[in-house]
Amino acid sequence: MTSFPKVTVVTVVFNLIKAGRRDYFRQCVESVHNQTYGNIEHLVIDGASTDGTVDLLREYAGRGWIKYLSEPDSGIYNAMNKGIRMASGKYTVFLNSDDFFHNVNFVSENVKYLEKKKADFSYSEHINVTANGDFINIRTTNIGTFYLRMPFSHQSMFTKTDVLKELG
């Protein structure tokens, strides 16, 4: 791959500290920061937390690991849409605050495939683990179930940002 298009990772948060999710969020941010792919923008969209979450966001923003916006929203999908509007990457992926990339090459492998196939989106299976990190299962994908349910998880789906913006 001769060029390295920017990838935007969007993470939506609200009152992480109160919910006991600080450590999960740290794991999420670190998994993005530790990717071997060098052109990642990590946007964290906060719904105006009041429990110290913004201090945690400032800590990571100060390291240059994330950019964040903290303002009231009407829920997770409103916050995700704010992230799409702010995204400057060619591709966008949503990563919840308690999710993480377990493979340091995950972004690189997805971008390589997307660029090679000139695809608008990609998806993959994902691994479910307990809060302790114990393996539960691998959730495989089945595109044939698309009309019944989401056949893959959003944290494994990379989509061209311009397609997301066009679709609104």
mmCIF file of N, CA, C and O in Angstrom, residues 76-130:
data_model
loop_
_atom_site.group_PDB
_atom_site.id
_atom_site.type_symbol
_atom_site.label_atom_id
_atom_site.label_comp_id
_atom_site.label_asym_id
_atom_site.label_seq_id
_atom_site.Cartn_x
_atom_site.Cartn_y
_atom_site.Cartn_z
ATOM 1 N N ILE A 76 -26.964 7.846 22.146
ATOM 2 C CA ILE A 76 -25.794 7.271 21.487
ATOM 3 C C ILE A 76 -25.772 7.535 19.981
ATOM 4 O O ILE A 76 -24.721 7.849 19.422
ATOM 5 N N TYR A 77 -26.915 7.446 19.324
ATOM 6 C CA TYR A 77 -26.915 7.618 17.868
ATOM 7 C C TYR A 77 -26.702 9.074 17.474
ATOM 8 O O TYR A 77 -26.038 9.359 16.477
ATOM 9 N N ASN A 78 -27.227 9.983 18.271
ATOM 10 C CA ASN A 78 -26.956 11.398 18.046
ATOM 11 C C ASN A 78 -25.458 11.667 18.197
ATOM 12 O O ASN A 78 -24.850 12.370 17.386
ATOM 13 N N ALA A 79 -24.852 11.068 19.223
ATOM 14 C CA ALA A 79 -23.409 11.229 19.450
ATOM 15 C C ALA A 79 -22.608 10.597 18.311
ATOM 16 O O ALA A 79 -21.616 11.173 17.855
ATOM 17 N N MET A 80 -23.014 9.423 17.847
ATOM 18 C CA MET A 80 -22.317 8.790 16.720
ATOM 19 C C MET A 80 -22.385 9.676 15.484
ATOM 20 O O MET A 80 -21.387 9.823 14.760
ATOM 21 N N ASN A 81 -23.529 10.273 15.239
ATOM 22 C CA ASN A 81 -23.666 11.168 14.085
ATOM 23 C C ASN A 81 -22.783 12.400 14.228
ATOM 24 O O ASN A 81 -22.246 12.894 13.228
ATOM 25 N N LYS A 82 -22.615 12.903 15.440
ATOM 26 C CA LYS A 82 -21.673 14.006 15.650
ATOM 27 C C LYS A 82 -20.262 13.562 15.274
ATOM 28 O O LYS A 82 -19.510 14.315 14.661
ATOM 29 N N GLY A 83 -19.913 12.334 15.660
ATOM 30 C CA GLY A 83 -18.606 11.790 15.313
ATOM 31 C C GLY A 83 -18.412 11.680 13.813
ATOM 32 O O GLY A 83 -17.334 12.018 13.292
ATOM 33 N N ILE A 84 -19.437 11.249 13.111
ATOM 34 C CA ILE A 84 -19.357 11.169 11.642
ATOM 35 C C ILE A 84 -19.122 12.549 11.055
ATOM 36 O O ILE A 84 -18.278 12.736 10.183
ATOM 37 N N ARG A 85 -19.871 13.543 11.536
ATOM 38 C CA ARG A 85 -19.707 14.901 11.010
ATOM 39 C C ARG A 85 -18.303 15.446 11.270
ATOM 40 O O ARG A 85 -17.762 16.189 10.454
ATOM 41 N N MET A 86 -17.689 15.068 12.375
ATOM 42 C CA MET A 86 -16.351 15.550 12.728
ATOM 43 C C MET A 86 -15.238 14.751 12.046
ATOM 44 O O MET A 86 -14.107 15.214 11.968
ATOM 45 N N ALA A 87 -15.559 13.554 11.581
ATOM 46 C CA ALA A 87 -14.544 12.646 11.039
ATOM 47 C C ALA A 87 -13.845 13.243 9.826
ATOM 48 O O ALA A 87 -14.488 13.745 8.908
ATOM 49 N N SER A 88 -12.526 13.158 9.821
ATOM 50 C CA SER A 88 -11.758 13.623 8.661
ATOM 51 C C SER A 88 -11.037 12.480 7.959
ATOM 52 O O SER A 88 -10.318 12.711 6.995
ATOM 53 N N GLY A 89 -11.226 11.259 8.437
ATOM 54 C CA GLY A 89 -10.595 10.103 7.810
ATOM 55 C C GLY A 89 -11.347 9.639 6.581
ATOM 56 O O GLY A 89 -12.528 9.933 6.414
ATOM 57 N N LYS A 90 -10.670 8.887 5.741
ATOM 58 C CA LYS A 90 -11.311 8.270 4.580
ATOM 59 C C LYS A 90 -12.282 7.185 5.036
ATOM 60 O O LYS A 90 -13.315 6.958 4.419
ATOM 61 N N TYR A 91 -11.914 6.510 6.142
ATOM 62 C CA TYR A 91 -12.743 5.438 6.701
ATOM 63 C C TYR A 91 -13.071 5.762 8.150
ATOM 64 O O TYR A 91 -12.288 6.395 8.854
ATOM 65 N N THR A 92 -14.246 5.280 8.601
ATOM 66 C CA THR A 92 -14.679 5.466 9.985
ATOM 67 C C THR A 92 -15.063 4.113 10.560
ATOM 68 O O THR A 92 -15.687 3.297 9.880
ATOM 69 N N VAL A 93 -14.696 3.908 11.817
ATOM 70 C CA VAL A 93 -15.101 2.725 12.573
ATOM 71 C C VAL A 93 -15.550 3.202 13.951
ATOM 72 O O VAL A 93 -14.964 4.123 14.516
ATOM 73 N N PHE A 94 -16.612 2.599 14.470
ATOM 74 C CA PHE A 94 -17.116 2.926 15.800
ATOM 75 C C PHE A 94 -16.592 1.894 16.781
ATOM 76 O O PHE A 94 -16.687 0.689 16.546
ATOM 77 N N LEU A 95 -16.044 2.367 17.890
ATOM 78 C CA LEU A 95 -15.501 1.494 18.919
ATOM 79 C C LEU A 95 -16.062 1.953 20.260
ATOM 80 O O LEU A 95 -15.722 3.040 20.739
ATOM 81 N N ASN A 96 -16.933 1.153 20.843
ATOM 82 C CA ASN A 96 -17.530 1.528 22.125
ATOM 83 C C ASN A 96 -16.468 1.630 23.213
ATOM 84 O O ASN A 96 -15.389 1.036 23.112
ATOM 85 N N SER A 97 -16.795 2.342 24.267
ATOM 86 C CA SER A 97 -15.826 2.601 25.331
ATOM 87 C C SER A 97 -15.405 1.345 26.080
ATOM 88 O O SER A 97 -14.385 1.345 26.763
ATOM 89 N N ASP A 98 -16.172 0.273 25.986
ATOM 90 C CA ASP A 98 -15.775 -0.979 26.645
ATOM 91 C C ASP A 98 -15.321 -2.040 25.642
ATOM 92 O O ASP A 98 -15.192 -3.210 25.978
ATOM 93 N N ASP A 99 -15.057 -1.627 24.413
ATOM 94 C CA ASP A 99 -14.527 -2.510 23.383
ATOM 95 C C ASP A 99 -13.077 -2.144 23.115
ATOM 96 O O ASP A 99 -12.626 -1.048 23.458
ATOM 97 N N PHE A 100 -12.353 -3.044 22.467
ATOM 98 C CA PHE A 100 -10.959 -2.764 22.140
ATOM 99 C C PHE A 100 -10.540 -3.598 20.947
ATOM 100 O O PHE A 100 -11.141 -4.626 20.644
ATOM 101 N N PHE A 101 -9.511 -3.128 20.264
ATOM 102 C CA PHE A 101 -8.905 -3.883 19.174
ATOM 103 C C PHE A 101 -7.892 -4.842 19.783
ATOM 104 O O PHE A 101 -6.897 -4.408 20.364
ATOM 105 N N HIS A 102 -8.122 -6.135 19.654
ATOM 106 C CA HIS A 102 -7.216 -7.108 20.270
ATOM 107 C C HIS A 102 -5.995 -7.400 19.403
ATOM 108 O O HIS A 102 -5.028 -7.982 19.858
ATOM 109 N N ASN A 103 -6.022 -6.990 18.160
ATOM 110 C CA ASN A 103 -4.925 -7.228 17.222
ATOM 111 C C ASN A 103 -4.335 -5.865 16.850
ATOM 112 O O ASN A 103 -5.050 -5.002 16.347
ATOM 113 N N VAL A 104 -3.038 -5.670 17.066
ATOM 114 C CA VAL A 104 -2.411 -4.372 16.789
ATOM 115 C C VAL A 104 -2.366 -4.047 15.298
ATOM 116 O O VAL A 104 -2.114 -2.902 14.923
ATOM 117 N N ASN A 105 -2.639 -5.025 14.456
ATOM 118 C CA ASN A 105 -2.670 -4.821 12.999
ATOM 119 C C ASN A 105 -4.088 -4.709 12.456
ATOM 120 O O ASN A 105 -4.285 -4.708 11.241
ATOM 121 N N PHE A 106 -5.068 -4.634 13.331
ATOM 122 C CA PHE A 106 -6.471 -4.654 12.900
ATOM 123 C C PHE A 106 -6.794 -3.531 11.912
ATOM 124 O O PHE A 106 -7.383 -3.767 10.863
ATOM 125 N N VAL A 107 -6.411 -2.326 12.228
ATOM 126 C CA VAL A 107 -6.700 -1.194 11.341
ATOM 127 C C VAL A 107 -5.930 -1.349 10.034
ATOM 128 O O VAL A 107 -6.492 -1.201 8.946
ATOM 129 N N SER A 108 -4.683 -1.673 10.125
ATOM 130 C CA SER A 108 -3.842 -1.843 8.936
ATOM 131 C C SER A 108 -4.405 -2.898 7.987
ATOM 132 O O SER A 108 -4.488 -2.683 6.775
ATOM 133 N N GLU A 109 -4.819 -4.031 8.530
ATOM 134 C CA GLU A 109 -5.360 -5.107 7.706
ATOM 135 C C GLU A 109 -6.656 -4.689 7.026
ATOM 136 O O GLU A 109 -6.892 -5.018 5.863
ATOM 137 N N ASN A 110 -7.505 -3.981 7.740
ATOM 138 C CA ASN A 110 -8.767 -3.531 7.147
ATOM 139 C C ASN A 110 -8.538 -2.506 6.050
ATOM 140 O O ASN A 110 -9.157 -2.582 4.991
ATOM 141 N N VAL A 111 -7.663 -1.539 6.284
ATOM 142 C CA VAL A 111 -7.396 -0.517 5.273
ATOM 143 C C VAL A 111 -6.771 -1.163 4.033
ATOM 144 O O VAL A 111 -7.142 -0.832 2.900
ATOM 145 N N LYS A 112 -5.863 -2.070 4.234
ATOM 146 C CA LYS A 112 -5.231 -2.763 3.106
ATOM 147 C C LYS A 112 -6.290 -3.441 2.231
ATOM 148 O O LYS A 112 -6.279 -3.317 1.012
ATOM 149 N N TYR A 113 -7.224 -4.141 2.862
ATOM 150 C CA TYR A 113 -8.295 -4.821 2.133
ATOM 151 C C TYR A 113 -9.207 -3.810 1.434
ATOM 152 O O TYR A 113 -9.531 -3.970 0.246
ATOM 153 N N LEU A 114 -9.627 -2.782 2.145
ATOM 154 C CA LEU A 114 -10.522 -1.774 1.573
ATOM 155 C C LEU A 114 -9.898 -1.100 0.351
ATOM 156 O O LEU A 114 -10.561 -0.892 -0.664
ATOM 157 N N GLU A 115 -8.641 -0.752 0.467
ATOM 158 C CA GLU A 115 -7.948 -0.088 -0.640
ATOM 159 C C GLU A 115 -7.776 -1.035 -1.832
ATOM 160 O O GLU A 115 -7.974 -0.644 -2.975
ATOM 161 N N LYS A 116 -7.424 -2.265 -1.559
ATOM 162 C CA LYS A 116 -7.225 -3.248 -2.625
ATOM 163 C C LYS A 116 -8.522 -3.511 -3.382
ATOM 164 O O LYS A 116 -8.543 -3.567 -4.608
ATOM 165 N N LYS A 117 -9.615 -3.664 -2.654
ATOM 166 C CA LYS A 117 -10.910 -3.992 -3.260
ATOM 167 C C LYS A 117 -11.709 -2.754 -3.685
ATOM 168 O O LYS A 117 -12.760 -2.891 -4.293
ATOM 169 N N LYS A 118 -11.212 -1.572 -3.313
ATOM 170 C CA LYS A 118 -11.942 -0.324 -3.571
ATOM 171 C C LYS A 118 -13.379 -0.413 -3.032
ATOM 172 O O LYS A 118 -14.334 0.033 -3.663
ATOM 173 N N ALA A 119 -13.486 -0.986 -1.847
ATOM 174 C CA ALA A 119 -14.783 -1.239 -1.220
ATOM 175 C C ALA A 119 -15.259 -0.029 -0.419
ATOM 176 O O ALA A 119 -14.459 0.787 0.022
ATOM 177 N N ASP A 120 -16.560 0.057 -0.247
ATOM 178 C CA ASP A 120 -17.147 1.110 0.574
ATOM 179 C C ASP A 120 -17.133 0.741 2.056
ATOM 180 O O ASP A 120 -17.172 1.613 2.918
ATOM 181 N N PHE A 121 -17.141 -0.565 2.358
ATOM 182 C CA PHE A 121 -17.100 -0.998 3.753
ATOM 183 C C PHE A 121 -16.522 -2.397 3.843
ATOM 184 O O PHE A 121 -16.462 -3.126 2.857
ATOM 185 N N SER A 122 -16.083 -2.726 5.034
ATOM 186 C CA SER A 122 -15.627 -4.086 5.335
ATOM 187 C C SER A 122 -16.151 -4.467 6.701
ATOM 188 O O SER A 122 -16.515 -3.600 7.505
ATOM 189 N N TYR A 123 -16.185 -5.749 6.973
ATOM 190 C CA TYR A 123 -16.615 -6.229 8.280
ATOM 191 C C TYR A 123 -15.927 -7.554 8.553
ATOM 192 O O TYR A 123 -15.391 -8.190 7.647
ATOM 193 N N SER A 124 -15.930 -7.928 9.814
ATOM 194 C CA SER A 124 -15.295 -9.186 10.201
ATOM 195 C C SER A 124 -15.987 -9.754 11.431
ATOM 196 O O SER A 124 -16.841 -9.100 12.035
ATOM 197 N N GLU A 125 -15.590 -10.946 11.788
ATOM 198 C CA GLU A 125 -16.085 -11.517 13.034
ATOM 199 C C GLU A 125 -15.395 -10.801 14.194
ATOM 200 O O GLU A 125 -14.432 -10.068 13.993
ATOM 201 N N HIS A 126 -15.915 -11.022 15.390
ATOM 202 C CA HIS A 126 -15.266 -10.432 16.562
ATOM 203 C C HIS A 126 -15.299 -11.417 17.717
ATOM 204 O O HIS A 126 -16.070 -12.376 17.714
ATOM 205 N N ILE A 127 -14.463 -11.159 18.690
ATOM 206 C CA ILE A 127 -14.338 -12.029 19.855
ATOM 207 C C ILE A 127 -15.066 -11.392 21.027
ATOM 208 O O ILE A 127 -14.882 -10.202 21.317
ATOM 209 N N ASN A 128 -15.891 -12.178 21.715
ATOM 210 C CA ASN A 128 -16.542 -11.729 22.940
ATOM 211 C C ASN A 128 -15.758 -12.272 24.126
ATOM 212 O O ASN A 128 -15.380 -13.453 24.143
ATOM 213 N N VAL A 129 -15.521 -11.408 25.111
ATOM 214 C CA VAL A 129 -14.830 -11.812 26.339
ATOM 215 C C VAL A 129 -15.621 -11.311 27.541
ATOM 216 O O VAL A 129 -16.420 -10.379 27.433
ATOM 217 N N THR A 130 -15.366 -11.918 28.698
ATOM 218 C CA THR A 130 -16.000 -11.472 29.938
ATOM 219 C C THR A 130 -15.304 -10.212 30.440
ATOM 220 O O THR A 130 -14.265 -9.810 29.907
#
